[in-house]
Each structure stands twice: as C-alpha cells, then as structure tokens.
mmCIF file of N, CA and C in Angstrom:
data_model
loop_
_atom_site.group_PDB
_atom_site.id
_atom_site.type_symbol
_atom_site.label_atom_id
_atom_site.label_comp_id
_atom_site.label_asym_id
_atom_site.label_seq_id
_atom_site.Cartn_x
_atom_site.Cartn_y
_atom_site.Cartn_z
ATOM 1 N N MET A 21 -1.591 138.060 61.383
ATOM 2 C CA MET A 21 -0.514 137.866 62.334
ATOM 3 C C MET A 21 -0.731 138.837 63.486
ATOM 4 N N LYS A 22 -0.607 138.328 64.710
ATOM 5 C CA LYS A 22 -0.854 139.169 65.875
ATOM 6 C C LYS A 22 0.449 139.488 66.594
ATOM 7 N N LEU A 23 0.681 140.777 66.778
ATOM 8 C CA LEU A 23 1.782 141.251 67.609
ATOM 9 C C LEU A 23 1.203 141.587 68.974
ATOM 10 N N GLU A 24 1.947 141.277 70.016
ATOM 11 C CA GLU A 24 1.550 141.661 71.367
ATOM 12 C C GLU A 24 2.725 142.385 72.003
ATOM 13 N N LEU A 25 2.464 143.564 72.524
ATOM 14 C CA LEU A 25 3.475 144.304 73.263
ATOM 15 C C LEU A 25 3.049 144.257 74.731
ATOM 16 N N ILE A 26 3.860 143.593 75.531
ATOM 17 C CA ILE A 26 3.556 143.463 76.955
ATOM 18 C C ILE A 26 4.507 144.379 77.711
ATOM 19 N N ARG A 27 3.969 145.464 78.246
ATOM 20 C CA ARG A 27 4.775 146.435 78.983
ATOM 21 C C ARG A 27 5.121 145.881 80.356
ATOM 22 N N LYS A 28 6.424 145.941 80.707
ATOM 23 C CA LYS A 28 6.885 145.308 81.945
ATOM 24 C C LYS A 28 7.650 146.242 82.876
ATOM 25 N N ASP A 29 8.564 147.024 82.351
ATOM 26 C CA ASP A 29 9.448 147.852 83.174
ATOM 27 C C ASP A 29 9.125 149.324 82.943
ATOM 28 N N PHE A 30 8.745 150.007 84.015
ATOM 29 C CA PHE A 30 8.276 151.390 83.916
ATOM 30 C C PHE A 30 9.191 152.318 84.710
ATOM 31 N N THR A 31 9.669 153.385 84.055
ATOM 32 C CA THR A 31 10.408 154.439 84.749
ATOM 33 C C THR A 31 9.771 155.770 84.378
ATOM 34 N N GLU A 32 10.281 156.840 84.910
ATOM 35 C CA GLU A 32 9.765 158.166 84.559
ATOM 36 C C GLU A 32 10.157 158.567 83.152
ATOM 37 N N ILE A 33 11.114 157.854 82.568
ATOM 38 C CA ILE A 33 11.626 158.204 81.236
ATOM 39 C C ILE A 33 11.120 157.261 80.153
ATOM 40 N N SER A 34 11.044 155.966 80.470
ATOM 41 C CA SER A 34 10.721 154.996 79.419
ATOM 42 C C SER A 34 9.904 153.830 79.950
ATOM 43 N N THR A 35 9.434 153.038 78.986
ATOM 44 C CA THR A 35 8.708 151.802 79.260
ATOM 45 C C THR A 35 9.345 150.714 78.417
ATOM 46 N N ILE A 36 9.765 149.640 79.052
ATOM 47 C CA ILE A 36 10.370 148.527 78.332
ATOM 48 C C ILE A 36 9.425 147.333 78.417
ATOM 49 N N GLY A 37 9.302 146.627 77.296
ATOM 50 C CA GLY A 37 8.410 145.485 77.251
ATOM 51 C C GLY A 37 8.931 144.388 76.358
ATOM 52 N N ASP A 38 8.093 143.387 76.190
ATOM 53 C CA ASP A 38 8.382 142.260 75.303
ATOM 54 C C ASP A 38 7.447 142.344 74.110
ATOM 55 N N LEU A 39 7.966 142.069 72.924
ATOM 56 C CA LEU A 39 7.147 141.965 71.730
ATOM 57 C C LEU A 39 7.014 140.492 71.387
ATOM 58 N N LEU A 40 5.787 140.014 71.328
ATOM 59 C CA LEU A 40 5.501 138.636 70.956
ATOM 60 C C LEU A 40 4.869 138.634 69.569
ATOM 61 N N ILE A 41 5.188 137.617 68.800
ATOM 62 C CA ILE A 41 4.548 137.418 67.501
ATOM 63 C C ILE A 41 3.835 136.077 67.557
ATOM 64 N N ASP A 42 2.529 136.126 67.373
ATOM 65 C CA ASP A 42 1.688 134.933 67.467
ATOM 66 C C ASP A 42 1.983 134.145 68.747
ATOM 67 N N GLY A 43 2.139 134.881 69.867
ATOM 68 C CA GLY A 43 2.308 134.264 71.177
ATOM 69 C C GLY A 43 3.726 133.890 71.561
ATOM 70 N N GLU A 44 4.690 134.076 70.656
ATOM 71 C CA GLU A 44 6.086 133.708 70.925
ATOM 72 C C GLU A 44 6.942 134.969 71.092
ATOM 73 N N PHE A 45 7.818 134.968 72.120
ATOM 74 C CA PHE A 45 8.707 136.113 72.324
ATOM 75 C C PHE A 45 9.534 136.355 71.075
ATOM 76 N N PHE A 46 9.625 137.639 70.665
ATOM 77 C CA PHE A 46 10.426 137.986 69.498
ATOM 78 C C PHE A 46 11.569 138.931 69.863
ATOM 79 N N CYS A 47 11.280 140.010 70.591
ATOM 80 C CA CYS A 47 12.317 140.968 70.951
ATOM 81 C C CYS A 47 11.819 141.873 72.078
ATOM 82 N N TYR A 48 12.674 142.799 72.486
ATOM 83 C CA TYR A 48 12.294 143.790 73.496
ATOM 84 C C TYR A 48 11.809 145.056 72.812
ATOM 85 N N THR A 49 11.050 145.852 73.552
ATOM 86 C CA THR A 49 10.574 147.138 73.045
ATOM 87 C C THR A 49 10.939 148.237 74.033
ATOM 88 N N LEU A 50 11.021 149.447 73.534
ATOM 89 C CA LEU A 50 11.178 150.623 74.380
ATOM 90 C C LEU A 50 10.248 151.697 73.850
ATOM 91 N N GLU A 51 9.510 152.298 74.763
ATOM 92 C CA GLU A 51 8.594 153.389 74.435
ATOM 93 C C GLU A 51 8.832 154.526 75.422
ATOM 94 N N ASP A 52 8.178 155.640 75.157
ATOM 95 C CA ASP A 52 8.158 156.713 76.137
ATOM 96 C C ASP A 52 7.456 156.205 77.396
ATOM 97 N N ALA A 53 7.502 156.991 78.450
ATOM 98 C CA ALA A 53 6.847 156.633 79.708
ATOM 99 C C ALA A 53 5.331 156.585 79.538
ATOM 100 N N VAL A 54 4.703 155.684 80.273
ATOM 101 C CA VAL A 54 3.245 155.635 80.346
ATOM 102 C C VAL A 54 2.822 156.732 81.314
ATOM 103 N N ARG A 55 1.927 157.614 80.867
ATOM 104 C CA ARG A 55 1.489 158.740 81.700
ATOM 105 C C ARG A 55 -0.034 158.797 81.712
ATOM 106 N N ASP A 56 -0.579 159.401 82.772
ATOM 107 C CA ASP A 56 -2.031 159.599 82.843
ATOM 108 C C ASP A 56 -2.504 160.595 81.806
ATOM 109 N N GLY A 57 -1.753 161.653 81.591
ATOM 110 C CA GLY A 57 -2.082 162.655 80.581
ATOM 111 C C GLY A 57 -1.008 162.673 79.518
ATOM 112 N N LYS A 58 -1.390 163.012 78.297
ATOM 113 C CA LYS A 58 -0.440 163.027 77.191
ATOM 114 C C LYS A 58 0.448 164.260 77.235
ATOM 115 N N ILE A 59 1.748 164.034 77.111
ATOM 116 C CA ILE A 59 2.723 165.097 76.904
ATOM 117 C C ILE A 59 3.331 164.819 75.534
ATOM 118 N N TYR A 60 3.182 165.765 74.610
ATOM 119 C CA TYR A 60 3.626 165.546 73.238
ATOM 120 C C TYR A 60 5.081 165.058 73.200
ATOM 121 N N GLY A 61 5.299 163.939 72.490
ATOM 122 C CA GLY A 61 6.638 163.401 72.288
ATOM 123 C C GLY A 61 7.229 162.715 73.500
ATOM 124 N N LYS A 62 6.473 162.577 74.592
ATOM 125 C CA LYS A 62 7.025 161.979 75.809
ATOM 126 C C LYS A 62 6.068 160.988 76.467
ATOM 127 N N THR A 63 5.062 160.522 75.727
ATOM 128 C CA THR A 63 4.057 159.647 76.318
ATOM 129 C C THR A 63 3.807 158.435 75.417
ATOM 130 N N ALA A 64 3.805 157.242 76.030
ATOM 131 C CA ALA A 64 3.488 156.020 75.295
ATOM 132 C C ALA A 64 2.023 156.048 74.869
ATOM 133 N N ILE A 65 1.723 155.348 73.780
ATOM 134 C CA ILE A 65 0.345 155.308 73.289
ATOM 135 C C ILE A 65 -0.544 154.521 74.251
ATOM 136 N N PRO A 66 -1.849 154.744 74.214
ATOM 137 C CA PRO A 66 -2.757 154.058 75.138
ATOM 138 C C PRO A 66 -2.782 152.543 74.914
ATOM 139 N N TYR A 67 -3.082 151.828 76.003
ATOM 140 C CA TYR A 67 -3.302 150.389 75.901
ATOM 141 C C TYR A 67 -4.451 150.142 74.928
ATOM 142 N N GLY A 68 -4.407 148.989 74.258
ATOM 143 C CA GLY A 68 -5.485 148.658 73.343
ATOM 144 C C GLY A 68 -5.008 147.787 72.207
ATOM 145 N N GLU A 69 -5.901 147.557 71.262
ATOM 146 C CA GLU A 69 -5.578 146.765 70.078
ATOM 147 C C GLU A 69 -5.733 147.640 68.844
ATOM 148 N N TYR A 70 -4.751 147.565 67.966
ATOM 149 C CA TYR A 70 -4.696 148.436 66.800
ATOM 150 C C TYR A 70 -4.320 147.629 65.554
ATOM 151 N N ASP A 71 -4.808 148.088 64.417
ATOM 152 C CA ASP A 71 -4.346 147.539 63.142
ATOM 153 C C ASP A 71 -2.987 148.145 62.839
ATOM 154 N N VAL A 72 -2.169 147.376 62.120
ATOM 155 C CA VAL A 72 -0.833 147.819 61.733
ATOM 156 C C VAL A 72 -0.699 147.631 60.228
ATOM 157 N N GLU A 73 -0.130 148.633 59.575
ATOM 158 C CA GLU A 73 0.071 148.574 58.127
ATOM 159 C C GLU A 73 1.484 149.054 57.819
ATOM 160 N N ILE A 74 2.166 148.363 56.943
ATOM 161 C CA ILE A 74 3.507 148.793 56.546
ATOM 162 C C ILE A 74 3.356 149.809 55.422
ATOM 163 N N THR A 75 3.785 151.043 55.704
ATOM 164 C CA THR A 75 3.669 152.134 54.735
ATOM 165 C C THR A 75 4.984 152.903 54.675
ATOM 166 N N PHE A 76 5.120 153.717 53.643
ATOM 167 C CA PHE A 76 6.323 154.532 53.482
ATOM 168 C C PHE A 76 6.278 155.703 54.451
ATOM 169 N N SER A 77 7.367 155.891 55.189
ATOM 170 C CA SER A 77 7.482 157.003 56.127
ATOM 171 C C SER A 77 8.266 158.137 55.475
ATOM 172 N N PRO A 78 7.622 159.279 55.225
ATOM 173 C CA PRO A 78 8.356 160.417 54.673
ATOM 174 C C PRO A 78 9.480 160.878 55.606
ATOM 175 N N ARG A 79 9.271 160.776 56.896
ATOM 176 C CA ARG A 79 10.289 161.219 57.865
ATOM 177 C C ARG A 79 11.538 160.338 57.799
ATOM 178 N N PHE A 80 11.344 159.008 57.780
ATOM 179 C CA PHE A 80 12.477 158.073 57.798
ATOM 180 C C PHE A 80 12.918 157.639 56.405
ATOM 181 N N GLN A 81 12.112 157.980 55.384
ATOM 182 C CA GLN A 81 12.414 157.655 53.990
ATOM 183 C C GLN A 81 12.564 156.153 53.741
ATOM 184 N N LYS A 82 11.717 155.362 54.404
ATOM 185 C CA LYS A 82 11.665 153.926 54.160
ATOM 186 C C LYS A 82 10.337 153.384 54.666
ATOM 187 N N TYR A 83 10.081 152.126 54.343
ATOM 188 C CA TYR A 83 8.850 151.479 54.786
ATOM 189 C C TYR A 83 8.992 151.033 56.241
ATOM 190 N N LEU A 84 7.969 151.387 57.025
ATOM 191 C CA LEU A 84 7.929 151.065 58.446
ATOM 192 C C LEU A 84 6.509 150.669 58.835
ATOM 193 N N PRO A 85 6.357 149.843 59.871
ATOM 194 C CA PRO A 85 5.012 149.547 60.371
ATOM 195 C C PRO A 85 4.378 150.803 60.980
ATOM 196 N N LEU A 86 3.147 151.084 60.596
ATOM 197 C CA LEU A 86 2.367 152.217 61.095
ATOM 198 C C LEU A 86 1.231 151.671 61.949
ATOM 199 N N ILE A 87 1.131 152.146 63.181
ATOM 200 C CA ILE A 87 0.049 151.737 64.068
ATOM 201 C C ILE A 87 -1.101 152.694 63.818
ATOM 202 N N LYS A 88 -2.223 152.145 63.388
ATOM 203 C CA LYS A 88 -3.321 152.956 62.879
ATOM 204 C C LYS A 88 -4.353 153.302 63.955
ATOM 205 N N ASP A 89 -4.957 154.467 63.767
ATOM 206 C CA ASP A 89 -6.116 154.912 64.551
ATOM 207 C C ASP A 89 -5.869 154.944 66.061
ATOM 208 N N VAL A 90 -4.694 155.440 66.451
ATOM 209 C CA VAL A 90 -4.395 155.627 67.871
ATOM 210 C C VAL A 90 -5.044 156.944 68.301
ATOM 211 N N PRO A 91 -5.933 156.916 69.291
ATOM 212 C CA PRO A 91 -6.620 158.148 69.703
ATOM 213 C C PRO A 91 -5.637 159.239 70.125
ATOM 214 N N ASN A 92 -5.793 160.423 69.540
ATOM 215 C CA ASN A 92 -4.992 161.613 69.856
ATOM 216 C C ASN A 92 -3.520 161.511 69.466
ATOM 217 N N TYR A 93 -3.177 160.555 68.616
ATOM 218 C CA TYR A 93 -1.803 160.396 68.119
ATOM 219 C C TYR A 93 -1.859 160.257 66.610
ATOM 220 N N SER A 94 -0.758 160.590 65.956
ATOM 221 C CA SER A 94 -0.649 160.332 64.521
ATOM 222 C C SER A 94 0.788 159.940 64.207
ATOM 223 N N GLY A 95 0.945 159.153 63.162
ATOM 224 C CA GLY A 95 2.277 158.762 62.718
ATOM 225 C C GLY A 95 3.030 157.859 63.668
ATOM 226 N N VAL A 96 2.323 157.053 64.448
ATOM 227 C CA VAL A 96 2.982 156.153 65.393
ATOM 228 C C VAL A 96 3.515 154.941 64.641
ATOM 229 N N ARG A 97 4.805 154.719 64.736
ATOM 230 C CA ARG A 97 5.455 153.651 63.975
ATOM 231 C C ARG A 97 6.289 152.756 64.886
ATOM 232 N N ILE A 98 6.698 151.629 64.330
ATOM 233 C CA ILE A 98 7.700 150.767 64.948
ATOM 234 C C ILE A 98 8.985 151.021 64.167
ATOM 235 N N HIS A 99 10.065 151.363 64.886
ATOM 236 C CA HIS A 99 11.326 151.655 64.201
ATOM 237 C C HIS A 99 12.521 151.410 65.111
ATOM 238 N N THR A 100 13.710 151.745 64.632
ATOM 239 C CA THR A 100 14.944 151.535 65.381
ATOM 240 C C THR A 100 15.187 152.684 66.357
ATOM 241 N N GLY A 101 15.983 152.392 67.364
ATOM 242 C CA GLY A 101 16.385 153.376 68.362
ATOM 243 C C GLY A 101 16.752 152.660 69.641
ATOM 244 N N ASN A 102 17.377 153.405 70.552
ATOM 245 C CA ASN A 102 17.887 152.786 71.770
ATOM 246 C C ASN A 102 17.339 153.364 73.072
ATOM 247 N N THR A 103 16.909 154.625 73.050
ATOM 248 C CA THR A 103 16.443 155.276 74.279
ATOM 249 C C THR A 103 15.181 156.080 73.990
ATOM 250 N N ALA A 104 14.582 156.606 75.037
ATOM 251 C CA ALA A 104 13.371 157.421 74.881
ATOM 252 C C ALA A 104 13.639 158.666 74.038
ATOM 253 N N GLN A 105 14.875 159.102 73.951
ATOM 254 C CA GLN A 105 15.205 160.249 73.091
ATOM 255 C C GLN A 105 15.025 159.930 71.617
ATOM 256 N N ASP A 106 14.977 158.633 71.273
ATOM 257 C CA ASP A 106 14.842 158.208 69.877
ATOM 258 C C ASP A 106 13.392 158.003 69.456
ATOM 259 N N THR A 107 12.452 158.273 70.341
ATOM 260 C CA THR A 107 11.044 158.049 70.029
ATOM 261 C C THR A 107 10.201 159.244 70.445
ATOM 262 N N GLU A 108 9.151 159.480 69.715
ATOM 263 C CA GLU A 108 8.153 160.507 70.069
ATOM 264 C C GLU A 108 6.793 159.832 70.089
ATOM 265 N N GLY A 109 6.660 158.815 70.940
ATOM 266 C CA GLY A 109 5.417 158.062 71.018
ATOM 267 C C GLY A 109 5.440 156.769 70.218
ATOM 268 N N CYS A 110 6.525 156.534 69.481
ATOM 269 C CA CYS A 110 6.648 155.318 68.678
ATOM 270 C C CYS A 110 7.186 154.167 69.521
ATOM 271 N N ILE A 111 7.240 152.992 68.915
ATOM 272 C CA ILE A 111 7.747 151.784 69.563
ATOM 273 C C ILE A 111 9.090 151.433 68.933
ATOM 274 N N LEU A 112 10.112 151.313 69.773
ATOM 275 C CA LEU A 112 11.438 150.905 69.320
ATOM 276 C C LEU A 112 11.609 149.421 69.620
ATOM 277 N N VAL A 113 12.391 148.715 68.812
ATOM 278 C CA VAL A 113 12.640 147.293 69.030
ATOM 279 C C VAL A 113 14.131 147.045 69.209
ATOM 280 N N GLY A 114 14.468 146.015 70.017
ATOM 281 C CA GLY A 114 15.863 145.682 70.268
ATOM 282 C C GLY A 114 16.037 144.246 70.714
ATOM 283 N N ILE A 115 17.273 143.791 70.656
ATOM 284 C CA ILE A 115 17.612 142.413 71.011
ATOM 285 C C ILE A 115 18.001 142.288 72.484
ATOM 286 N N SER A 116 18.564 143.352 73.049
ATOM 287 C CA SER A 116 18.948 143.325 74.461
ATOM 288 C C SER A 116 18.300 144.507 75.161
ATOM 289 N N LYS A 117 18.320 144.467 76.516
ATOM 290 C CA LYS A 117 17.721 145.564 77.265
ATOM 291 C C LYS A 117 18.563 145.886 78.482
ATOM 292 N N GLY A 118 18.441 147.140 78.907
ATOM 293 C CA GLY A 118 19.070 147.615 80.124
ATOM 294 C C GLY A 118 18.126 148.615 80.769
ATOM 295 N N TYR A 119 18.638 149.422 81.646
ATOM 296 C CA TYR A 119 17.809 150.431 82.310
ATOM 297 C C TYR A 119 17.596 151.606 81.361
ATOM 298 N N ASP A 120 16.350 151.865 80.961
ATOM 299 C CA ASP A 120 15.999 152.929 80.009
ATOM 300 C C ASP A 120 16.760 152.802 78.687
ATOM 301 N N PHE A 121 17.050 151.555 78.252
ATOM 302 C CA PHE A 121 17.863 151.333 77.057
ATOM 303 C C PHE A 121 17.552 149.968 76.450
ATOM 304 N N ILE A 122 17.533 149.911 75.117
ATOM 305 C CA ILE A 122 17.542 148.633 74.403
ATOM 306 C C ILE A 122 18.679 148.663 73.391
ATOM 307 N N GLY A 123 19.268 147.500 73.116
ATOM 308 C CA GLY A 123 20.386 147.403 72.178
ATOM 309 C C GLY A 123 20.049 146.479 71.020
ATOM 310 N N GLY A 124 20.892 146.502 69.998
ATOM 311 C CA GLY A 124 20.695 145.647 68.832
ATOM 312 C C GLY A 124 19.446 145.995 68.052
ATOM 313 N N SER A 125 19.125 147.275 68.020
ATOM 314 C CA SER A 125 17.864 147.709 67.426
ATOM 315 C C SER A 125 17.803 147.464 65.915
ATOM 316 N N ARG A 126 18.860 147.759 65.215
ATOM 317 C CA ARG A 126 18.829 147.571 63.753
ATOM 318 C C ARG A 126 18.650 146.102 63.377
ATOM 319 N N LYS A 127 19.321 145.238 64.109
ATOM 320 C CA LYS A 127 19.179 143.802 63.836
ATOM 321 C C LYS A 127 17.762 143.340 64.146
ATOM 322 N N ALA A 128 17.228 143.753 65.303
ATOM 323 C CA ALA A 128 15.862 143.367 65.675
ATOM 324 C C ALA A 128 14.860 143.873 64.650
ATOM 325 N N PHE A 129 15.047 145.116 64.188
ATOM 326 C CA PHE A 129 14.109 145.676 63.225
ATOM 327 C C PHE A 129 14.170 144.924 61.893
ATOM 328 N N ALA A 130 15.373 144.600 61.420
ATOM 329 C CA ALA A 130 15.504 143.854 60.162
ATOM 330 C C ALA A 130 14.830 142.490 60.263
ATOM 331 N N LEU A 131 15.038 141.804 61.377
ATOM 332 C CA LEU A 131 14.395 140.498 61.582
ATOM 333 C C LEU A 131 12.875 140.637 61.648
ATOM 334 N N LEU A 132 12.399 141.690 62.313
ATOM 335 C CA LEU A 132 10.961 141.939 62.412
ATOM 336 C C LEU A 132 10.355 142.171 61.031
ATOM 337 N N MET A 133 10.974 143.026 60.243
ATOM 338 C CA MET A 133 10.433 143.320 58.907
ATOM 339 C C MET A 133 10.395 142.071 58.038
ATOM 340 N N ASP A 134 11.434 141.234 58.120
ATOM 341 C CA ASP A 134 11.436 139.975 57.354
ATOM 342 C C ASP A 134 10.259 139.096 57.747
ATOM 343 N N LYS A 135 9.946 139.083 59.029
ATOM 344 C CA LYS A 135 8.888 138.201 59.542
ATOM 345 C C LYS A 135 7.482 138.715 59.214
ATOM 346 N N ILE A 136 7.275 140.039 59.241
ATOM 347 C CA ILE A 136 5.916 140.577 59.104
ATOM 348 C C ILE A 136 5.566 141.078 57.709
ATOM 349 N N LYS A 137 6.550 141.214 56.843
ATOM 350 C CA LYS A 137 6.304 141.731 55.499
ATOM 351 C C LYS A 137 5.235 140.919 54.779
ATOM 352 N N GLY A 138 4.247 141.609 54.231
ATOM 353 C CA GLY A 138 3.187 140.962 53.469
ATOM 354 C C GLY A 138 2.078 140.348 54.317
ATOM 355 N N GLN A 139 2.142 140.518 55.620
ATOM 356 C CA GLN A 139 1.144 139.936 56.522
ATOM 357 C C GLN A 139 0.077 140.965 56.899
ATOM 358 N N LYS A 140 -1.118 140.494 57.206
ATOM 359 C CA LYS A 140 -2.153 141.331 57.805
ATOM 360 C C LYS A 140 -1.836 141.368 59.294
ATOM 361 N N LEU A 141 -1.684 142.581 59.851
ATOM 362 C CA LEU A 141 -1.153 142.723 61.203
ATOM 363 C C LEU A 141 -2.085 143.465 62.148
ATOM 364 N N THR A 142 -2.065 143.012 63.408
ATOM 365 C CA THR A 142 -2.655 143.770 64.509
ATOM 366 C C THR A 142 -1.635 143.769 65.641
ATOM 367 N N ILE A 143 -1.775 144.754 66.533
ATOM 368 C CA ILE A 143 -0.944 144.775 67.732
ATOM 369 C C ILE A 143 -1.831 145.049 68.937
ATOM 370 N N GLU A 144 -1.635 144.253 69.972
ATOM 371 C CA GLU A 144 -2.306 144.480 71.235
ATOM 372 C C GLU A 144 -1.255 144.976 72.231
ATOM 373 N N ILE A 145 -1.539 146.111 72.844
ATOM 374 C CA ILE A 145 -0.615 146.686 73.817
ATOM 375 C C ILE A 145 -1.267 146.572 75.191
ATOM 376 N N ARG A 146 -0.549 145.889 76.101
ATOM 377 C CA ARG A 146 -1.111 145.657 77.430
ATOM 378 C C ARG A 146 -0.001 145.616 78.468
ATOM 379 N N LYS A 147 -0.427 145.665 79.713
ATOM 380 C CA LYS A 147 0.491 145.580 80.839
ATOM 381 C C LYS A 147 0.605 144.127 81.251
ATOM 382 N N GLU A 148 1.759 143.732 81.755
ATOM 383 C CA GLU A 148 1.987 142.361 82.213
ATOM 384 C C GLU A 148 0.991 141.967 83.280
#
C-alpha cells in the first residue's frame, strides 16, 4: 500500500499537505516547517520515499506507523495532534485544516490505522 504526502501550504511554523492512499485523498497532514537546514524538533523530514512499519511507541505507549531510515532523524511517526507544537519532525493527520492547524486528528488517525493495519507500507513525501 502506498501513502503519498503532498506538501501544499508552507509557513514559517508548519507545513500542511494532503495524505493520499493508493492515489486517493484520505486526510490532511501537518508537519514542522520545511527548512534548508535541520533544527531539532522544528524541521519536516526530507522529501523522498520511505518504508513504513507499524511498531510500538514507548513514548506514546501504543502502536503507531514508524517512518524508517530517514536521514539524520530517528523515531519519526505518524500520530495525532493539531499544531506544530504537537510534533517534533513527525507527521500529524487530521480531517480539517486551517492556518497552521489541523482538526479531527483522533478520528483521522483511527480511520488511518483501520485502513493500513496489516499492510506493507511505503510513503512518498513530495511537494505539489
């Protein structure tokens, strides 16, 4: 199963995009800002294609998608949250979007997990 994150809206604080599953729109995403140089906890991961594996997160104490082998990053996951303050390089999912904000994150995440559970996953992150 292929996930595609298409980054669309860029501010100094966050990056909002669309998450597609097998080419179909699924939900919105929010990440940290895209930057030329990495600032710990404040920079979106590099563009590219990555394998994704659902593993147990000791930090969140539940199973979450883990984006594997991101250069110079570790522990990058897809999880719930609404603003850039809720992420440290991870990808947040939501049903609605606003300026530097996504809403309905818990619902979007539950629907995402139902859809991807047990699947072999990759994610491609690109600009519109």
